[in-house]
Structure formats: structure tokens, C-alpha cells
Short mmCIF file of C-alpha atoms and ligand atoms in Angstrom, two decimals:
data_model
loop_
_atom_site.label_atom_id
_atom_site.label_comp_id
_atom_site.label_asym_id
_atom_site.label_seq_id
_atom_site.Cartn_x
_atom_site.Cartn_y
_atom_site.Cartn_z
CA UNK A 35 25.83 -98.47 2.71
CA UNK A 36 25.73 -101.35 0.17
CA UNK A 37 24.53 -99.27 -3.21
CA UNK A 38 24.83 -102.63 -4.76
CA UNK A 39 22.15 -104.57 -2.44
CA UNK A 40 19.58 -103.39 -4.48
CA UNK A 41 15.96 -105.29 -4.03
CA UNK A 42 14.67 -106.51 -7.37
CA UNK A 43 11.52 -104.23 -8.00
CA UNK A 44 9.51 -104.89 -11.01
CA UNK A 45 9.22 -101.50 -11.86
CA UNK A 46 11.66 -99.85 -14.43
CA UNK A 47 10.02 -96.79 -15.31
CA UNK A 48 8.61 -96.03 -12.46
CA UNK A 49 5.33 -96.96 -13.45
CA UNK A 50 2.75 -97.56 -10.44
CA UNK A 51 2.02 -93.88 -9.55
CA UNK A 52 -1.14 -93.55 -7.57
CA UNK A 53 -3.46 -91.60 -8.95
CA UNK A 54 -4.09 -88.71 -6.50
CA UNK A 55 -3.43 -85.32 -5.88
CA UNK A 56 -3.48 -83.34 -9.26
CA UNK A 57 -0.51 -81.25 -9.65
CA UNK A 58 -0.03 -77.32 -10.59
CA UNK A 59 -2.55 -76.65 -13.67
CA UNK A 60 -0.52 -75.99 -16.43
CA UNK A 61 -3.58 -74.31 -18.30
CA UNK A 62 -1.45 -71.42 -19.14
CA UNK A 63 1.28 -72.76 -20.95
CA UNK A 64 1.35 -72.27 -23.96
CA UNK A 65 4.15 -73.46 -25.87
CA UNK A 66 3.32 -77.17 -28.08
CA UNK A 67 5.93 -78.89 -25.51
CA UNK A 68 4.50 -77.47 -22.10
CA UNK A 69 1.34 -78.86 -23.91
CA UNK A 70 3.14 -82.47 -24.74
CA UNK A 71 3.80 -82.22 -21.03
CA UNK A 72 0.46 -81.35 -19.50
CA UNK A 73 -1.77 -83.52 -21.89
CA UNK A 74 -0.46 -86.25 -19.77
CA UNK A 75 -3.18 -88.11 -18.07
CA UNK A 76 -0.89 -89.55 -15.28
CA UNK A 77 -1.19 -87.60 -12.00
CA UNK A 78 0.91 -88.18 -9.05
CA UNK A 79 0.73 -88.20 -5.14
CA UNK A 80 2.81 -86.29 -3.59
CA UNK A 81 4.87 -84.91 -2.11
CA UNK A 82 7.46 -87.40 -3.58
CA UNK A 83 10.88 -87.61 -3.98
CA UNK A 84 13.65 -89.89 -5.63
CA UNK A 85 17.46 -90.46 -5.23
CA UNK A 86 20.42 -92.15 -7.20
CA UNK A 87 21.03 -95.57 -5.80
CA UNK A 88 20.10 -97.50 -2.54
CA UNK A 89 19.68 -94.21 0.18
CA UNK A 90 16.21 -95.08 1.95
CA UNK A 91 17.33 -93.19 4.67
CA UNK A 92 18.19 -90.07 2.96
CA UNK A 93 14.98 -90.47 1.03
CA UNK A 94 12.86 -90.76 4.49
CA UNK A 95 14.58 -87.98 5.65
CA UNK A 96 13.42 -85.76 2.94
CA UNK A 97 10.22 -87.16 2.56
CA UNK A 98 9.87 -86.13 6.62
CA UNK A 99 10.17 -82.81 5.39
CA UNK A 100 7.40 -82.97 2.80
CA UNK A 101 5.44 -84.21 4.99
CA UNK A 102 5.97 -82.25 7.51
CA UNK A 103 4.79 -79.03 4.99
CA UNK A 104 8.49 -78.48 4.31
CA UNK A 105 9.42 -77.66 0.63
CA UNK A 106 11.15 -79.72 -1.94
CA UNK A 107 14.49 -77.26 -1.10
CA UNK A 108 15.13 -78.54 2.06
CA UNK A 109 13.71 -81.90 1.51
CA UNK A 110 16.70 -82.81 -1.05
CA UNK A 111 19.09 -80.43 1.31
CA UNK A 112 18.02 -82.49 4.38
CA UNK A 113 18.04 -86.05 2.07
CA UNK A 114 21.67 -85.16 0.73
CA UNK A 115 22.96 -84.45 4.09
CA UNK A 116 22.24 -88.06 5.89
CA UNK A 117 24.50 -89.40 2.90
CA UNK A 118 27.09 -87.14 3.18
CA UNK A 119 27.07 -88.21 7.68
CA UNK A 120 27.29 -91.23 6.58
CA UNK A 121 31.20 -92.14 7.42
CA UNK A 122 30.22 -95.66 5.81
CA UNK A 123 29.26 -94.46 2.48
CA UNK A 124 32.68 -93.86 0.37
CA UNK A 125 31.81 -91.28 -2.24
CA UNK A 126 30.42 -88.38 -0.12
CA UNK A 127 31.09 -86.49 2.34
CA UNK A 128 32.72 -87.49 5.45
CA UNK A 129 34.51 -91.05 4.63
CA UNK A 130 35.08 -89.94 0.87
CA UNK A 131 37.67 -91.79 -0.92
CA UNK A 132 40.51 -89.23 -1.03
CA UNK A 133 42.50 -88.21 -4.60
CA UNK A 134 45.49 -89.65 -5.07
CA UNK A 135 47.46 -87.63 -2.70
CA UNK A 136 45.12 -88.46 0.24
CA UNK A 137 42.84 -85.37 0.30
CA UNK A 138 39.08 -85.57 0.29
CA UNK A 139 37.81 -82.89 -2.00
CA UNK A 140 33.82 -82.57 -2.26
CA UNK A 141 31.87 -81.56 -5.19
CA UNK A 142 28.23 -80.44 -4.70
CA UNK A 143 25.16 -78.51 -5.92
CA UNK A 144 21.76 -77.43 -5.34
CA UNK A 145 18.62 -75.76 -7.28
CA UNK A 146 15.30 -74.52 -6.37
CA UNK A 147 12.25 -74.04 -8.55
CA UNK A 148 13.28 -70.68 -9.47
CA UNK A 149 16.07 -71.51 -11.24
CA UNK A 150 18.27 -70.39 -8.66
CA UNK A 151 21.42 -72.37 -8.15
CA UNK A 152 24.51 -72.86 -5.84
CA UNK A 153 27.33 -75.01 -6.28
CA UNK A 154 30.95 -75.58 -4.65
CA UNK A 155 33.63 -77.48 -5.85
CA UNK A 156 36.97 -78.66 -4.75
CA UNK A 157 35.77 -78.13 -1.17
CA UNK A 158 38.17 -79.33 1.56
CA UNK A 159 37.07 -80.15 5.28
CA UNK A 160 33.54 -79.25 5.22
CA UNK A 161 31.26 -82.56 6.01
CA UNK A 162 28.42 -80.92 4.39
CA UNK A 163 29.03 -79.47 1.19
CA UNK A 164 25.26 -79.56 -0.56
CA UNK A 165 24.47 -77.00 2.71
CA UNK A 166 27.66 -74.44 1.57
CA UNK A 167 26.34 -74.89 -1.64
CA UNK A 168 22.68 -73.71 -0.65
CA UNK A 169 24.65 -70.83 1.00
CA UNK A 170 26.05 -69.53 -2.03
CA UNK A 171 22.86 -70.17 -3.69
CA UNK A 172 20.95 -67.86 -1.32
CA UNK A 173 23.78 -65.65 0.48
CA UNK A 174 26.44 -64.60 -2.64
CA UNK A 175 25.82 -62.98 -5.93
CA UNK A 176 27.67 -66.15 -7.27
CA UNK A 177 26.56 -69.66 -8.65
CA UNK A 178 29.91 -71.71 -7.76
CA UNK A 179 32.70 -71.07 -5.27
CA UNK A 180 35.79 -73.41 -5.17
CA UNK A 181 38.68 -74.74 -3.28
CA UNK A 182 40.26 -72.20 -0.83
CA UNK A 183 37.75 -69.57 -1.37
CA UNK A 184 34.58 -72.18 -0.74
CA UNK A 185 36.35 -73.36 2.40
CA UNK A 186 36.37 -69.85 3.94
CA UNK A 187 32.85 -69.00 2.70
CA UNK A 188 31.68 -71.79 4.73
CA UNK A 189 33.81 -71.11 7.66
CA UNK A 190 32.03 -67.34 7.74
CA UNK A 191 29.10 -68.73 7.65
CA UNK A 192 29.39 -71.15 10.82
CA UNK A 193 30.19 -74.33 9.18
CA UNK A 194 32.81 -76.17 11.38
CA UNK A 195 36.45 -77.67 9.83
CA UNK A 196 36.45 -81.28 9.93
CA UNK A 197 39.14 -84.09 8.78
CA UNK A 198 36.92 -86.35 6.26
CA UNK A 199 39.53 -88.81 5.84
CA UNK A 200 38.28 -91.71 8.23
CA UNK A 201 40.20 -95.03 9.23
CA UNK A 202 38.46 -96.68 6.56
CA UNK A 203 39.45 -94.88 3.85
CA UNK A 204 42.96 -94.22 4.56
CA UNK A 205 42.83 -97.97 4.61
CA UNK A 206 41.59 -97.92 1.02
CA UNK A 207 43.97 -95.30 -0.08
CA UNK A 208 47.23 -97.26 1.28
CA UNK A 209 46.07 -100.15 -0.34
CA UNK A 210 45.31 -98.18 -4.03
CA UNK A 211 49.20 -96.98 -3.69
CA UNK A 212 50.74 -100.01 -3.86
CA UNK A 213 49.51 -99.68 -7.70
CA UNK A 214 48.49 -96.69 -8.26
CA UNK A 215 46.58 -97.63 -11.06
CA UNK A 216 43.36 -95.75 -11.52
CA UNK A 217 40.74 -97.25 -14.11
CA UNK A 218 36.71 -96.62 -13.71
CA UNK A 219 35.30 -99.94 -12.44
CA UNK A 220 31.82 -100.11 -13.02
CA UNK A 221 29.26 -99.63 -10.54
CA UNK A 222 32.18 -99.48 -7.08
CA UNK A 223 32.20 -97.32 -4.63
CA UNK A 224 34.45 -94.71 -6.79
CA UNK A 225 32.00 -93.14 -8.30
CA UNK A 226 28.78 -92.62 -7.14
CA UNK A 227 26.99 -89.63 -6.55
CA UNK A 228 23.89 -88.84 -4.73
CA UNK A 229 21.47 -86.77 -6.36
CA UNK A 230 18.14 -86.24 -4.87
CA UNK A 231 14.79 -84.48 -6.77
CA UNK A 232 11.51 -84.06 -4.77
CA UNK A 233 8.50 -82.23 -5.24
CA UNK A 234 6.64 -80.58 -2.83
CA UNK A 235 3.11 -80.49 -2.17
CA UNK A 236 2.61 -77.52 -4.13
CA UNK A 237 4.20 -79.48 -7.08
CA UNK A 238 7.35 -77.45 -7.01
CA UNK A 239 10.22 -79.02 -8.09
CA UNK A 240 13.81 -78.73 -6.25
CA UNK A 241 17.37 -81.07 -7.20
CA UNK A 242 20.18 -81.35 -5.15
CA UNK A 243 23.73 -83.74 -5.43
CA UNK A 244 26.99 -84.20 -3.92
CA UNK A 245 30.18 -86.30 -4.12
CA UNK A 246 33.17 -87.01 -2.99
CA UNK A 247 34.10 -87.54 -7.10
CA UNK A 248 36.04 -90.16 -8.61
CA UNK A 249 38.22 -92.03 -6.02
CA UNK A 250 42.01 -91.44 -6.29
CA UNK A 251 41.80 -88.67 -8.92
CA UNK A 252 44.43 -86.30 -9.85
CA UNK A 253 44.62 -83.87 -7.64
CA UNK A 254 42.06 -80.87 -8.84
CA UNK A 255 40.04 -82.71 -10.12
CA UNK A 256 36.26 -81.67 -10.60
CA UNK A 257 33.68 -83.96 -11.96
CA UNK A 258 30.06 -83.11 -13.56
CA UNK A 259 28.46 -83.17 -10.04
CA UNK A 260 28.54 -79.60 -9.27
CA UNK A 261 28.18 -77.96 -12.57
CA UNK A 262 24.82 -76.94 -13.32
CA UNK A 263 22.97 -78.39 -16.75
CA UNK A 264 25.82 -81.79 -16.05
CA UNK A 265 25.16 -83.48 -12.58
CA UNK A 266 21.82 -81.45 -12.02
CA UNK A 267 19.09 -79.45 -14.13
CA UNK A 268 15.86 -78.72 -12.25
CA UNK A 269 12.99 -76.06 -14.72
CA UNK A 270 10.03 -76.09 -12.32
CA UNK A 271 7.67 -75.70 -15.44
CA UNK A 272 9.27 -79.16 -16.87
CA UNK A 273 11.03 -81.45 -14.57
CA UNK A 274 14.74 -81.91 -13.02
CA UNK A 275 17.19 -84.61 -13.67
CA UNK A 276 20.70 -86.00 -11.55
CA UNK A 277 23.51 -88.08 -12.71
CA UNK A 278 25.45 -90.63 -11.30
CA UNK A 279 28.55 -92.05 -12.94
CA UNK A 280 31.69 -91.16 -14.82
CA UNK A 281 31.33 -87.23 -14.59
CA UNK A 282 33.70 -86.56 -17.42
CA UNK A 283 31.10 -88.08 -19.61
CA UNK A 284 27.76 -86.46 -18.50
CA UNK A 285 29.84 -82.54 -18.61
CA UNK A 286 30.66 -83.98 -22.72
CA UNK A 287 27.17 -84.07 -23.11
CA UNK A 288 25.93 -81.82 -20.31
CA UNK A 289 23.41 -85.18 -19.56
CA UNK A 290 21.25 -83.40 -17.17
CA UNK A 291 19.92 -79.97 -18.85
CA UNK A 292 19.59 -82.76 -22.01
CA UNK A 293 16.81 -85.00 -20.16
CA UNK A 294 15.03 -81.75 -18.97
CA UNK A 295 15.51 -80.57 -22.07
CA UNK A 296 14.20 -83.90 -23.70
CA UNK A 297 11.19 -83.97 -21.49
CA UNK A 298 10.09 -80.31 -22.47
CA UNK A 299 9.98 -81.64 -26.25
CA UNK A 300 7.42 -84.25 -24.90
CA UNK A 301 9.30 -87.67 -23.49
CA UNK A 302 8.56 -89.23 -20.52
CA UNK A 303 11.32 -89.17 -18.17
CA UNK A 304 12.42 -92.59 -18.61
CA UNK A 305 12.37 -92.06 -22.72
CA UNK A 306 14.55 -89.04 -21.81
CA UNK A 307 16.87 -90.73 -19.46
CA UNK A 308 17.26 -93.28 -22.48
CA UNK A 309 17.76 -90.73 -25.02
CA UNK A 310 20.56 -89.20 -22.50
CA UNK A 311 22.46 -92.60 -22.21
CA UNK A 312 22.19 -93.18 -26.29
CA UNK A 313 24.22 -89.99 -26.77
CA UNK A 314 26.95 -91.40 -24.57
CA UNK A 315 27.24 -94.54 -25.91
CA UNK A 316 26.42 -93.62 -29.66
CA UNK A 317 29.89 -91.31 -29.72
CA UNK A 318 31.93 -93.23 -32.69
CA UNK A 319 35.01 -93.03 -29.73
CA UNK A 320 32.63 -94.56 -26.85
CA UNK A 321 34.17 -96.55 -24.59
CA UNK A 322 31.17 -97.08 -23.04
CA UNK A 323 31.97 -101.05 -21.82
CA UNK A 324 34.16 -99.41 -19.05
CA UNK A 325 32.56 -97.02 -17.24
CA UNK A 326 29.48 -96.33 -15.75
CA UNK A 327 26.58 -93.40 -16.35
CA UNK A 328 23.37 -93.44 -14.72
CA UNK A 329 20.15 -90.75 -14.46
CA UNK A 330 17.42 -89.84 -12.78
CA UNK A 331 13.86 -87.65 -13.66
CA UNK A 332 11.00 -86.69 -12.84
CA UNK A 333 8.52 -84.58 -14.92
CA UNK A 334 6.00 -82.06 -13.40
CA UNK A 335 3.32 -84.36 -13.58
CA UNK A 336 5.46 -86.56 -11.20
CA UNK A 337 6.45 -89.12 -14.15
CA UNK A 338 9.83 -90.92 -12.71
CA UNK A 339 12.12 -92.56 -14.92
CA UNK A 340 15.97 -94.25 -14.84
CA UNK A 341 18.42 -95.42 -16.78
CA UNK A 342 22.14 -96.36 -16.97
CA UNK A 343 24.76 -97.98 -18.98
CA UNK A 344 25.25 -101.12 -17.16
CA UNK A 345 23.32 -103.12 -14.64
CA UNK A 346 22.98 -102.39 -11.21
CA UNK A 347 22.23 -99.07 -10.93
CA UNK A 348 19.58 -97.91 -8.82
CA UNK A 349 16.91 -95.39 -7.77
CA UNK A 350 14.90 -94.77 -4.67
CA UNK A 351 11.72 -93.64 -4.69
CA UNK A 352 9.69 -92.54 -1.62
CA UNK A 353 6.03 -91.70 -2.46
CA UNK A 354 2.55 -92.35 -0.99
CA UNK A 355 4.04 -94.11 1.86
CA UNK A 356 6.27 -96.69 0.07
CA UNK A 357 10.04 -96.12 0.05
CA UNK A 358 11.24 -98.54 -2.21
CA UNK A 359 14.78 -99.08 -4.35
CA UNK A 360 13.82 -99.62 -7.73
CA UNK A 361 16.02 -101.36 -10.33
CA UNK A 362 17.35 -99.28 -13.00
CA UNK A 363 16.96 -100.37 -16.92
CA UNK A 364 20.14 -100.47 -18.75
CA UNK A 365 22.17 -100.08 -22.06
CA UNK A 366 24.46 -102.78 -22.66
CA UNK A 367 22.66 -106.31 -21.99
CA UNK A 368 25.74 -108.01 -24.41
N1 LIG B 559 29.67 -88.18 -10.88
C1 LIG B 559 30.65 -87.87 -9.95
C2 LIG B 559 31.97 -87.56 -10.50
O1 LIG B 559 32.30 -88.00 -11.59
O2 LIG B 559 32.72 -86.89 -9.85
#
């Protein structure tokens, strides 16, 4: 998968919804931001979903599901898993760039429009981590299992023990030791999640992401991919957000639960993705000019919006029959 073969879409803010199917009244909220929200005039067709950078296959796949009556759970389940098959792809899943001592660690999460979530981290072995994540979500009194302990919660519950480091990554990883340097580059393979958001025909709203984290990290390492509020935030009343990017920086400003939480005061999704990014690169320490943050929302009226630091970061949006990579705005046009 070439994230960075992205087809030049006019569209920035996701602005071309069809006007359709009118989404869950929200005549009973009463709070002045579920009001700021539901005023909206824009209505949406759905089912729809939408997915950090170029993934039109893992976007058909979930919107096969909607489709098909399924819910927006097992749509972004579903969607998350053809990435994470995908040996090609090197930041999830099987074919992951390893840490820096050669081990593929995964980092995933999942949450439904109840505001229950699952997450694992530091998982080892296990091709599909956003599916052991669902488990803990729906099997465990738990949010987040890690390392050992995730491995042998998904062993009990059928998954089968696989080595993710493929030919073409222990390639990479040979090559990386001859310097052993490790410094973000902006918009490579080394760190780019896939988060996925979809809403269902009955407007309810479900988020999922997973990663293979920052390639050649120090061994341990956990990024903002799995932790709830920082790679993901999904309030079914509101909207859900994903991030893509330098994790460290979206946990400092827990970027995800900020754009939902943005959006309930009354932005659109692509104001709030803006907002998100300003907060990053506003910091009086920012180093912003060397690494990469990107987001992803969508409100409950089916508003979609993106937004990263630098060029070239994507979304892709599958709704009322068009599955389409759309060309993220961005920060830092110097
Ligand atoms: N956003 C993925 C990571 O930093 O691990």
C-alpha cells in the first residue's frame, strides 16, 4: 500500500454530503452544545464510514458490512482487519516494522456507541490485534490488556500465534542497524496508523485503530494508538475522532477526546480537527517541522472533517457509493 499515492480530491472538509437519509432526532437533547450540534442543517447518507490515509479496501470492506445491515462495530472491526492482512502495509499488523531489537509489537483499540471500549497494547504474535481488542472490550471486566498477559488472552480465546516479522521488513530492519539512528520522518511508513469511524444505518457511531507504532522504537514502547481519549474517542450523542502520527504528541494533548470534545461545544469536525492540530503546534517547545500529526471526525450529523501538520496526509471516505481518498488540509504551508 502506497499511503502516499493519494488522488488529488477537491474536497478538504469533506464537503459534498448528499443530502439523504436524516439521522437519529436529537429532539431530546438538551444541553446548548447537543443543540449547536443538531441545529445543523446538513444531513448525511449513510451508512458511511472514513479511514486515516489511502485504505479503499479496508473502507469497502466495512462499508460491505453497512450495507449488508451490519453495524458500525464490525464495520471498523472488519475495515481494520484487511490493513492489518496486509503483509505490504508496514505499520500494522502482519509486516509491521519491528522495534529496534527486531520484535513487532502491536498497539490497538476499539469503541462502540456505548462508550464501551477495548484496547491491547504491546501485543506480540497476534496478526489481528483490533479483534483481541474487541475481545477485551466485550469478554473481560477490563479496558486494556498488555504484552504477555494480552498474548495469552488472545490465545484463550482462539486467536492463532503468528511470526509478523516478514522478509520485507527484516530487510528494513537490517538496513536501519547499520545506523541506528531513529528520527520521525514525516509522512513514511513509520508511523502511520489506521483508524477507521463509521456509522451505521441507525446513525450509531463506532471507532476503531491499530498500529504497529513507531518503527524501530525502544523496546516497550506504546504510542497514543491504543489509549482511549489519544488515538480514538467515539460519544455516540456527538461524534468520534482517530489519529494518525507521532503518538507521543496526540497522548500530550489527548488529541482525540479534544476534537469530540470540540465538536460537542459546536465545531464542525474539520474546525475541530484544526483546533486539535493548533494545540500541537502552538506549544512554545513545538517542534512541530519534524514530525507528523494527522485526524480524523465525523459528527452525528455525518459532518467529516481532516487535518494534519504537513502535507500529504490523507482520508478515505466511502459513502453513497463513492469510495474516494480525499486530500487532507494542513498546518505548515512555509
Ligand atoms: N500513532 C501511532 C504511534 O505513534 O504509535
Amino acid at each position: 500500500m502506497k499511503r502516499r499515492n493519494f488522488i488529488k480530491n477537491a474536497s478538504l472538509t469533506g464537503a459534498g454530503i448528499a443530502v439523504g437519509t436524516a439521522l437519529v432526532s436529537c429532539a431530546e437533547n438538551t444541553s446548548k452544545e447537543k443543540k449547536a450540534i443538531a441545529n445543523s442543517t446538513i444531513k448525511a447518507t449513510l451508512p458511511l464510514v472514513i479511514a486515516t490515509w489511502h485504505v479503499i479496501n479496508a473502507t469497502a470492506k466495512a462499508m460491505e458490512i453497512l450495507q449488508a445491515g451490519g453495524n458500525a462495530l464490525d464495520a471498523v472491526e472488519q475495515g481494520c482487519m484487511v490493513e492489518e492482512a496486509n503483509e505490504k502495509g508496514q505499520s500494522v499488523g502482519k509486516g509491521g516494522l519491528p522495534d529496534r531489537d527486531g520484535n513487532v509489537t502491536l498497539d490497538a483499540c476499539i469503541m462502540d456507541e456505548h462508550g464501551n471500549c477495548g484496547s491491547v497494547v504491546y501485543l506480540q504474535n497476534i496478526t489481528h490485534a483490533v479483534s483481541v481488542a474487541r475481545k477485551v472490550m466485550e469478554d473481560t471486566p477490563h479496558v486494556m490488556l498488555a504484552g504477555e498477559g494480552a498474548k495469552q488472552f488472545a490465545v484463550s480465546k482462539g486467536f492463532k500465534l503468528e511470526d509478523l516479522l516478514t522478509e520485507a521488513s527484516t530487510e528494513a530492519w537490517e538496513k536501519w542497524k547499520v545506523e541506528a539512528k531513529y528520527k520521525p520522518i514525516i509522512n513514511i511508513e513509520n508511523h502511520d496508523t489506521i483508524g477507521m469511524l463509521a456509522i451505521d444505518k441507525n446513525g450509531d457511531i463506532s471507532g476503531a485503530c491499530t498500529t504497529s507504532g513507531l518503527a524501530y522504537k525502544m523496546g516497550g514502547r506504546v504510542g497514543d494508538s491504543p489509549i482511549i481519549g489519544s488515538g480514538l474517542f467515539v460519544d455516540n450523542e456527538i461524534g468520534g475522532a482517530v489519529a494518525t502520527g507521532l503518538g507521543e504528541e496526540v497522548v500530550k494533548t489527548v488529541g482525540s477526546f479534544l476534537v469530540v470534545e470540540l465538536m460537542r461545544q459546536g465545531k464542525t469536525p474539520q474546525e475541530a480537527c484544526e483546533e486539535a492540530i493548533s494545540r500541537i503546534v502552538n506549544k512554545s517547545n513545538s517542534d512541530y517541522k519534524n514530525f507528523q500529526v494527522g485526524y480524523i471526525a465525523v459528527n452525528k450529523q455525518g459532518e467529516t472533517g481532516s487535518y494534519s501538520i504537513h502535507q500529504w496526509f490523507s482520508m478515505t471516505k466511502f459513502q453513497d457509493g463513492v469510495n474516494e481518498q480525499i486530500q487532507s488540509d494542513y498546518f505548515n504551508k512555509s
